[in-house]
Amino acid sequence: MSIPGLHLTRIGNGDFLLEATRSLNIRDQDRLLEGITACLLQAQAYDSARASARSGSESFRASCLYYDLSEQALIDPVYYAWLNALARTIQAINVKMVCIHIQPTAAFAMAQFIREKPAFETAIDIFGWQKTGR
Amino acid sequence: MAQQKKSEAAGYKLAELLKLQVGSISGTIEREGLTLFGGSNNLLGSDEINDFCIEFLQLLVALLESRDPHDDASPQFHALEMYFNNLSKQILVRGGRVEDLVRYIQFMQRTLIDALDHDKQCTVGDARAMLLFLSGLFNELILAVFQAYLDEKERTVNAQEAELRETATPITEIWDGVLTLPIIGTLDSNRTMLVMEALLNRIAKEHASAVVIDLTGVKNIDSQVSHHLIQMVRAVQLMGSDAIITGIRPDIARALISLNIDLSNITTRASLSDGLKEAFLRMGIQVSHKAA
């Protein structure tokens, strides 16, 4: 799925992995939010169509978007606002966002300025999130 | 120009004098070296002291025969400085005192000045130039020794600080994916930051799912520190781990409440053992007695 500045990969069970590259321009937030949401919706629609073709009944499965932050050494309020905006947007289409691989430096920096609970969940990695069953 | 020529002439004259009396000068400074650093002081062996004395005189003659003995940027001057720097490091590392080193250098200077006495052709002007040269040179050498002393002290302080940091943050992986951090003593902002840094790095390294922070040993807490503590918990949660705070004593609890610290998003338990049980519960681990 080609959205400039990020790789969005389907990793099974309705889950997606989003890896931001260095060229990600979060100033272009609206276009990015629309692009990512469109991709997720498209995948959900495809899932629904396949499920109903198989069993005859319509099934809809909420998916999860894992946002890989391993390359993000620092998260400032601007980047945090982008993460929150993305999490809130995809919540509207029943997709949960989980940030994984947050670097110690980024967690340290974020802890200095955030006051409220973020709109996204956090986990060490995908396996860690699935293991705790949240 | 005339001054430089004068100093060059004084340098050459001193070099000649040194060459003529090298045996007695070397013997005198070696004896003093043995008294200060050898024997029961056990800082340098007699062979080492002998080698040092010979090397010192060789380097000094090389400096005196250089184009400008007063030039403190010349390679000869640098070599002499480095020689004293290394000598100081060796003696200080072995437990020697900087005072003895300085006394030794002053003794060397006195020995060289005494050697001027034996030259009957030395005029007052020559002696004055040589004395000026020697006092300038030895002042620089004493500075080199102090520099080495300060470097050594700084190295020791840094090593002690690193050791303190290690002991201040005894993070232990008590179970696969469960870290415990007992905090003992007084928490100040600096220490809290160090603890936070070590803890976050450890979470990333061990992929820890839960962290139990035990405050049983914390004596007191102020508003800034409690703020840092909350930040630490928030950072741990952002890394994707569960943070459980245990052992909050009544006075600390009262202090947290009076500081208007919101603990609603933070899991707290009475004791470290309760905290561990909570961590195990969240990870789906069951620890039970062996069936009889």
Coordinates of C-alpha atoms in Angstrom, one line a residue:
Chain A
M1 CA 0.0 0.0 0.0
S2 CA 1.7 3.1 -1.1
I3 CA 1.5 6.0 1.2
P4 CA 4.5 8.3 1.0
G5 CA 6.7 8.1 4.1
L6 CA 5.4 4.9 5.6
H7 CA 5.0 1.2 5.0
L8 CA 1.7 -0.4 5.8
T9 CA 1.9 -4.2 5.9
R10 CA -0.8 -6.7 6.6
I11 CA 0.5 -9.2 9.1
G12 CA -2.5 -11.5 9.4
N13 CA -5.7 -11.7 11.6
G14 CA -6.8 -8.3 10.5
D15 CA -3.7 -6.8 12.0
F16 CA -1.5 -4.2 10.3
L17 CA 2.0 -3.1 10.9
L18 CA 2.8 0.5 10.2
E19 CA 6.5 1.4 9.8
A20 CA 7.3 5.1 9.4
T21 CA 10.3 6.0 7.3
R22 CA 12.5 9.0 7.6
S23 CA 10.6 10.7 4.8
L24 CA 7.3 10.7 6.7
N25 CA 6.0 14.2 6.7
I26 CA 3.6 14.6 9.6
R27 CA 2.8 18.2 8.5
D28 CA 0.8 16.6 5.8
Q29 CA -1.3 15.0 8.5
D30 CA -4.8 15.1 6.9
R31 CA -3.7 13.4 3.7
L32 CA -1.8 10.7 5.7
L33 CA -4.8 10.1 8.0
E34 CA -7.1 9.7 5.0
G35 CA -4.7 7.4 3.2
I36 CA -4.1 5.1 6.2
T37 CA -7.8 5.0 7.1
A38 CA -8.7 4.2 3.4
C39 CA -6.3 1.3 3.4
L40 CA -7.7 -0.1 6.6
L41 CA -11.2 0.2 5.4
Q42 CA -10.4 -1.4 2.1
A43 CA -8.9 -4.4 4.0
Q44 CA -11.9 -4.7 6.3
A45 CA -14.3 -4.5 3.4
Y46 CA -12.3 -7.3 1.6
D47 CA -12.4 -9.4 4.8
S48 CA -16.1 -8.9 5.2
A49 CA -16.7 -9.9 1.6
R50 CA -14.6 -13.0 1.9
A51 CA -16.3 -14.0 5.2
S52 CA -19.8 -13.6 3.8
A53 CA -18.9 -15.5 0.6
R54 CA -17.6 -18.4 2.8
S55 CA -20.4 -18.7 5.4
G56 CA -23.1 -16.7 3.8
S57 CA -23.3 -14.5 6.9
E58 CA -21.7 -11.1 7.2
S59 CA -18.8 -11.0 9.7
F60 CA -16.8 -8.0 10.6
R61 CA -13.6 -8.2 12.6
A62 CA -12.1 -5.2 14.3
S63 CA -8.4 -5.1 13.5
C64 CA -5.4 -3.7 15.2
L65 CA -2.7 -1.3 13.8
Y66 CA 0.7 -1.7 15.3
Y67 CA 2.8 1.4 14.9
D68 CA 6.5 0.6 15.0
L69 CA 8.4 3.3 16.7
S70 CA 11.8 1.6 16.8
E71 CA 13.3 4.2 14.5
Q72 CA 12.0 7.1 16.5
A73 CA 14.6 8.0 19.1
L74 CA 12.7 11.1 20.2
I75 CA 9.0 11.9 20.3
D76 CA 8.2 15.5 20.7
P77 CA 4.8 17.1 21.3
V78 CA 4.3 17.5 17.5
Y79 CA 4.9 13.8 16.8
Y80 CA 2.8 12.8 19.9
A81 CA -0.1 14.9 18.5
W82 CA 0.3 13.0 15.2
L83 CA 0.2 9.6 17.0
N84 CA -2.9 10.7 19.0
A85 CA -4.6 12.0 15.9
L86 CA -4.0 8.8 14.0
A87 CA -5.2 6.7 17.0
R88 CA -8.4 8.7 17.3
T89 CA -9.1 8.6 13.6
I90 CA -8.8 4.8 13.3
Q91 CA -10.8 4.3 16.5
A92 CA -13.6 5.8 14.4
I93 CA -13.5 2.8 12.1
N94 CA -13.1 0.4 15.1
V95 CA -9.4 -0.2 14.7
K96 CA -7.2 0.0 17.8
M97 CA -3.7 1.5 17.6
V98 CA -0.8 -0.1 19.6
C99 CA 2.6 1.6 19.5
I100 CA 5.4 -0.9 19.8
H101 CA 9.2 -0.7 20.2
I102 CA 9.1 2.7 21.9
Q103 CA 12.7 3.6 22.5
P104 CA 13.8 4.4 26.1
T105 CA 14.8 7.9 25.0
A106 CA 11.4 8.5 23.4
A107 CA 9.5 7.2 26.4
F108 CA 11.6 9.4 28.6
A109 CA 10.9 12.5 26.5
M110 CA 7.2 11.7 26.2
A111 CA 6.8 11.2 29.9
Q112 CA 8.0 14.8 30.4
F113 CA 5.1 16.4 28.6
I114 CA 2.1 14.2 28.4
R115 CA -0.6 14.9 31.0
E116 CA -3.5 12.7 29.9
K117 CA -3.7 9.1 28.9
P118 CA -2.8 8.7 25.2
A119 CA -5.4 7.6 22.7
F120 CA -3.2 4.7 21.7
E121 CA -2.0 1.7 23.6
T122 CA 1.6 0.7 24.1
A123 CA 3.4 -2.6 24.1
I124 CA 6.9 -3.9 24.1
D125 CA 6.3 -5.7 20.8
I126 CA 3.5 -7.5 18.9
F127 CA 4.0 -10.7 20.8
G128 CA 4.0 -8.9 24.1
W129 CA 0.6 -7.3 23.2
Q130 CA -0.9 -10.6 22.1
K131 CA 0.4 -12.4 25.1
T132 CA -1.2 -10.1 27.7
G133 CA -4.4 -10.5 25.8
R134 CA -5.4 -6.9 25.9
Chain B
M1 CA 66.8 38.8 19.7
A2 CA 69.6 39.6 22.1
Q3 CA 67.6 38.0 24.9
Q4 CA 67.1 34.8 22.9
K5 CA 70.8 34.6 22.1
K6 CA 71.6 35.0 25.7
S7 CA 69.2 32.3 26.7
E8 CA 70.6 30.0 24.0
A9 CA 74.1 30.6 25.3
A10 CA 72.9 29.9 28.9
G11 CA 71.2 26.7 27.7
Y12 CA 74.4 25.4 25.9
K13 CA 76.5 26.3 28.9
L14 CA 74.1 24.5 31.3
A15 CA 74.1 21.5 28.9
E16 CA 77.9 21.4 28.9
L17 CA 77.9 21.6 32.7
L18 CA 75.4 18.8 33.0
K19 CA 77.4 16.6 30.6
L20 CA 80.5 17.2 32.7
Q21 CA 78.8 16.4 36.0
V22 CA 76.2 13.9 34.8
G23 CA 77.5 11.1 37.0
S24 CA 77.3 13.1 40.3
I25 CA 73.9 14.8 39.4
S26 CA 72.4 11.5 38.5
G27 CA 73.7 9.8 41.6
T28 CA 72.3 12.6 43.9
I29 CA 68.8 12.6 42.4
E30 CA 68.8 8.8 42.3
R31 CA 69.6 8.7 46.1
E32 CA 66.8 11.1 46.8
G33 CA 64.4 9.2 44.6
L34 CA 65.2 6.0 46.5
T35 CA 64.5 7.8 49.8
L36 CA 61.2 9.2 48.7
F37 CA 59.8 6.4 46.5
G38 CA 62.0 3.3 47.0
G39 CA 62.7 1.0 49.9
S40 CA 59.9 0.7 52.4
N41 CA 57.7 3.2 50.4
N42 CA 57.7 0.5 47.7
L43 CA 56.5 2.9 45.0
L44 CA 59.3 2.4 42.5
G45 CA 62.1 -0.2 42.3
S46 CA 65.8 0.9 42.3
D47 CA 66.2 0.0 38.7
E48 CA 63.1 2.0 37.8
I49 CA 64.5 5.0 39.7
N50 CA 67.9 4.6 38.0
D51 CA 66.2 4.5 34.6
F52 CA 64.1 7.5 35.4
C53 CA 67.1 9.6 36.5
I54 CA 69.1 8.8 33.3
E55 CA 66.1 9.5 31.1
F56 CA 65.4 12.8 32.9
L57 CA 69.0 14.0 32.3
Q58 CA 68.9 12.9 28.7
L59 CA 65.7 14.7 28.0
L60 CA 67.0 17.8 29.9
V61 CA 70.2 17.9 27.8
A62 CA 68.1 17.4 24.6
L63 CA 66.0 20.5 25.6
L64 CA 69.1 22.6 26.5
E65 CA 70.7 21.8 23.1
S66 CA 67.5 22.6 21.2
R67 CA 67.2 25.8 19.2
D68 CA 65.2 27.6 21.8
P69 CA 65.2 25.9 25.3
H70 CA 62.6 28.5 26.4
D71 CA 60.1 27.4 23.7
D72 CA 57.4 25.4 25.6
A73 CA 55.9 24.2 22.3
S74 CA 59.1 22.4 21.2
P75 CA 59.1 18.6 20.9
Q76 CA 61.9 18.4 23.5
F77 CA 59.9 20.4 26.0
H78 CA 56.9 18.3 25.4
A79 CA 58.9 15.1 25.8
L80 CA 60.1 16.3 29.2
E81 CA 56.6 17.3 30.2
M82 CA 55.3 13.9 29.2
Y83 CA 58.1 12.2 31.1
F84 CA 57.0 13.9 34.3
N85 CA 53.4 13.3 33.6
N86 CA 54.0 9.6 33.2
L87 CA 56.2 9.5 36.3
S88 CA 53.5 11.1 38.3
K89 CA 50.8 8.8 37.0
Q90 CA 53.0 5.7 37.9
I91 CA 53.6 7.0 41.4
L92 CA 50.1 8.2 42.1
V93 CA 48.5 5.0 40.9
R94 CA 50.8 3.1 43.3
G95 CA 49.6 5.2 46.2
G96 CA 52.3 7.9 46.2
R97 CA 51.6 11.4 47.4
V98 CA 51.7 14.5 45.1
E99 CA 53.6 16.4 47.8
D100 CA 56.5 14.0 47.6
L101 CA 56.6 14.3 43.8
V102 CA 56.7 18.1 44.1
R103 CA 59.5 17.9 46.7
Y104 CA 61.4 15.6 44.4
I105 CA 61.2 18.0 41.5
Q106 CA 62.3 20.8 43.7
F107 CA 65.2 18.7 44.9
M108 CA 66.2 18.1 41.2
Q109 CA 66.1 21.8 40.6
R110 CA 68.3 22.4 43.7
T111 CA 70.8 19.8 42.6
L112 CA 71.1 21.4 39.2
I113 CA 71.6 24.9 40.8
D114 CA 74.2 23.4 43.1
A115 CA 76.1 22.0 40.1
L116 CA 76.6 25.6 38.9
D117 CA 78.8 26.1 41.9
H118 CA 81.4 23.8 40.5
D119 CA 81.9 25.9 37.4
K120 CA 84.5 28.5 38.2
Q121 CA 84.2 30.2 34.8
C122 CA 80.5 30.9 35.3
T123 CA 79.8 34.7 35.4
V124 CA 77.1 36.4 37.4
G125 CA 75.1 37.1 34.2
D126 CA 75.3 33.4 33.1
A127 CA 74.3 32.2 36.5
R128 CA 71.3 34.6 36.5
A129 CA 70.2 33.4 33.1
M130 CA 70.5 29.8 34.1
L131 CA 68.6 30.3 37.3
L132 CA 65.8 32.1 35.5
F133 CA 65.7 29.3 32.9
L134 CA 65.7 26.5 35.5
S135 CA 63.0 28.2 37.7
G136 CA 60.7 28.7 34.6
L137 CA 61.3 25.1 33.4
F138 CA 60.7 23.5 36.8
N139 CA 57.6 25.5 37.4
E140 CA 56.2 24.1 34.2
L141 CA 57.2 20.6 35.2
I142 CA 55.4 21.0 38.6
L143 CA 52.3 22.1 36.7
A144 CA 52.6 19.0 34.6
V145 CA 52.7 16.9 37.8
F146 CA 49.6 18.7 39.1
Q147 CA 47.8 18.1 35.9
A148 CA 48.5 14.4 36.1
Y149 CA 47.4 14.5 39.7
L150 CA 44.1 16.2 38.8
D151 CA 43.5 13.8 35.9
E152 CA 44.1 10.8 38.2
K153 CA 41.7 12.3 40.8
E154 CA 39.0 13.0 38.1
R155 CA 39.4 9.4 36.9
T156 CA 38.9 8.1 40.4
V157 CA 35.8 10.3 41.0
N158 CA 34.3 9.3 37.7
A159 CA 34.9 5.6 38.6
Q160 CA 33.3 6.1 42.0
E161 CA 30.3 7.9 40.5
A162 CA 29.8 5.1 38.0
E163 CA 30.0 2.6 40.9
L164 CA 27.4 4.6 42.9
R165 CA 25.1 4.7 39.9
E166 CA 25.3 1.0 39.6
T167 CA 24.5 0.5 43.3
A168 CA 21.8 3.2 43.3
T169 CA 19.8 1.3 40.7
P170 CA 19.8 -2.4 41.6
I171 CA 17.4 -3.5 38.9
T172 CA 16.8 -7.3 39.1
E173 CA 15.0 -9.6 36.7
I174 CA 13.2 -11.6 39.4
W175 CA 11.2 -13.6 36.8
D176 CA 11.1 -13.8 33.1
G177 CA 9.9 -10.4 32.1
V178 CA 9.4 -9.1 35.6
L179 CA 11.8 -6.5 36.9
T180 CA 12.1 -5.3 40.5
L181 CA 13.6 -2.0 41.6
P182 CA 13.9 -1.5 45.3
I183 CA 14.7 2.2 46.0
I184 CA 16.6 2.8 49.2
G185 CA 17.5 6.1 50.8
T186 CA 16.7 9.6 49.7
L187 CA 15.3 10.2 46.2
D188 CA 16.4 13.4 44.7
S189 CA 15.8 14.6 41.1
N190 CA 19.2 13.6 39.9
R191 CA 18.9 10.1 41.3
T192 CA 15.4 9.7 40.0
M193 CA 16.6 10.6 36.5
L194 CA 19.4 8.1 36.7
V195 CA 17.0 5.4 38.0
M196 CA 14.5 6.2 35.2
E197 CA 17.2 6.0 32.5
A198 CA 18.6 2.7 33.8
L199 CA 15.1 1.3 34.2
L200 CA 13.9 2.2 30.7
N201 CA 17.1 0.8 29.1
R202 CA 16.7 -2.4 31.1
I203 CA 13.0 -2.7 30.0
A204 CA 14.1 -2.4 26.4
K205 CA 16.9 -4.9 26.9
E206 CA 15.0 -7.6 28.7
H207 CA 11.6 -7.0 27.0
A208 CA 10.1 -6.8 30.5
S209 CA 6.3 -6.9 30.8
A210 CA 6.1 -5.7 34.4
V211 CA 8.2 -3.6 36.7
V212 CA 7.7 -3.5 40.5
I213 CA 9.1 -0.4 42.0
D214 CA 9.4 -0.8 45.8
L215 CA 9.6 2.4 47.9
T216 CA 9.8 0.7 51.3
G217 CA 13.3 2.1 51.9
V218 CA 12.5 5.7 50.7
K219 CA 12.9 8.1 53.6
N220 CA 11.2 11.2 52.3
I221 CA 9.8 12.6 49.1
D222 CA 9.1 16.1 47.9
S223 CA 6.9 17.5 45.2
Q224 CA 9.6 17.5 42.5
V225 CA 10.6 13.9 43.3
S226 CA 7.0 12.7 43.4
H227 CA 6.5 14.4 40.0
H228 CA 9.6 12.5 38.7
L229 CA 8.3 9.3 40.1
I230 CA 5.0 9.7 38.3
Q231 CA 6.9 10.5 35.1
M232 CA 8.9 7.3 35.6
V233 CA 5.8 5.3 35.9
R234 CA 4.3 7.0 32.8
A235 CA 7.5 6.3 30.8
V236 CA 7.4 2.6 31.9
Q237 CA 3.8 2.4 30.8
L238 CA 4.7 4.0 27.5
M239 CA 7.3 1.4 26.9
G240 CA 4.5 -1.1 27.1
S241 CA 5.2 -2.5 30.6
D242 CA 3.1 -2.5 33.7
A243 CA 4.4 -0.4 36.5
I244 CA 3.5 -1.4 40.0
I245 CA 4.5 0.7 43.0
T246 CA 4.8 -1.0 46.3
G247 CA 5.8 -0.2 49.9
I248 CA 4.4 3.3 50.1
R249 CA 4.8 4.2 53.8
P250 CA 2.0 6.1 55.6
D251 CA 4.1 9.3 55.7
I252 CA 4.9 9.0 52.0
A253 CA 1.2 8.4 51.1
R254 CA 0.2 11.4 53.1
A255 CA 2.9 13.5 51.4
L256 CA 1.7 12.3 47.9
I257 CA -1.9 13.2 48.8
S258 CA -0.9 16.6 50.2
L259 CA 1.0 17.3 47.0
N260 CA -2.1 16.5 44.9
I261 CA -0.4 13.7 43.1
D262 CA -3.0 11.7 41.1
L263 CA -2.3 8.0 41.6
S264 CA -5.5 6.8 39.8
N265 CA -3.7 5.5 36.8
I266 CA -1.0 3.9 38.8
T267 CA -1.2 0.4 40.3
T268 CA -0.1 0.3 43.9
R269 CA 0.2 -2.6 46.3
A270 CA 1.1 -2.7 50.0
S271 CA 4.2 -4.8 49.8
L272 CA 6.8 -6.0 47.4
S273 CA 5.3 -9.5 47.6
D274 CA 1.8 -8.2 46.8
G275 CA 3.4 -6.3 43.9
L276 CA 5.0 -9.5 42.6
K277 CA 1.7 -11.4 42.9
E278 CA 0.0 -8.7 40.9
A279 CA 2.7 -8.8 38.2
F280 CA 2.4 -12.6 38.0
L281 CA -1.4 -12.4 37.8
R282 CA -1.2 -10.0 34.9
M283 CA 1.2 -12.2 33.1
G284 CA -0.9 -15.3 33.7
I285 CA 1.7 -16.9 35.9
Q286 CA 0.6 -19.0 38.9
V287 CA 3.0 -19.7 41.7
S288 CA 1.7 -22.4 44.1
H289 CA 2.9 -24.7 46.8
K290 CA 4.0 -28.1 45.7
A291 CA 1.2 -30.6 46.2
A292 CA 1.9 -33.0 49.1

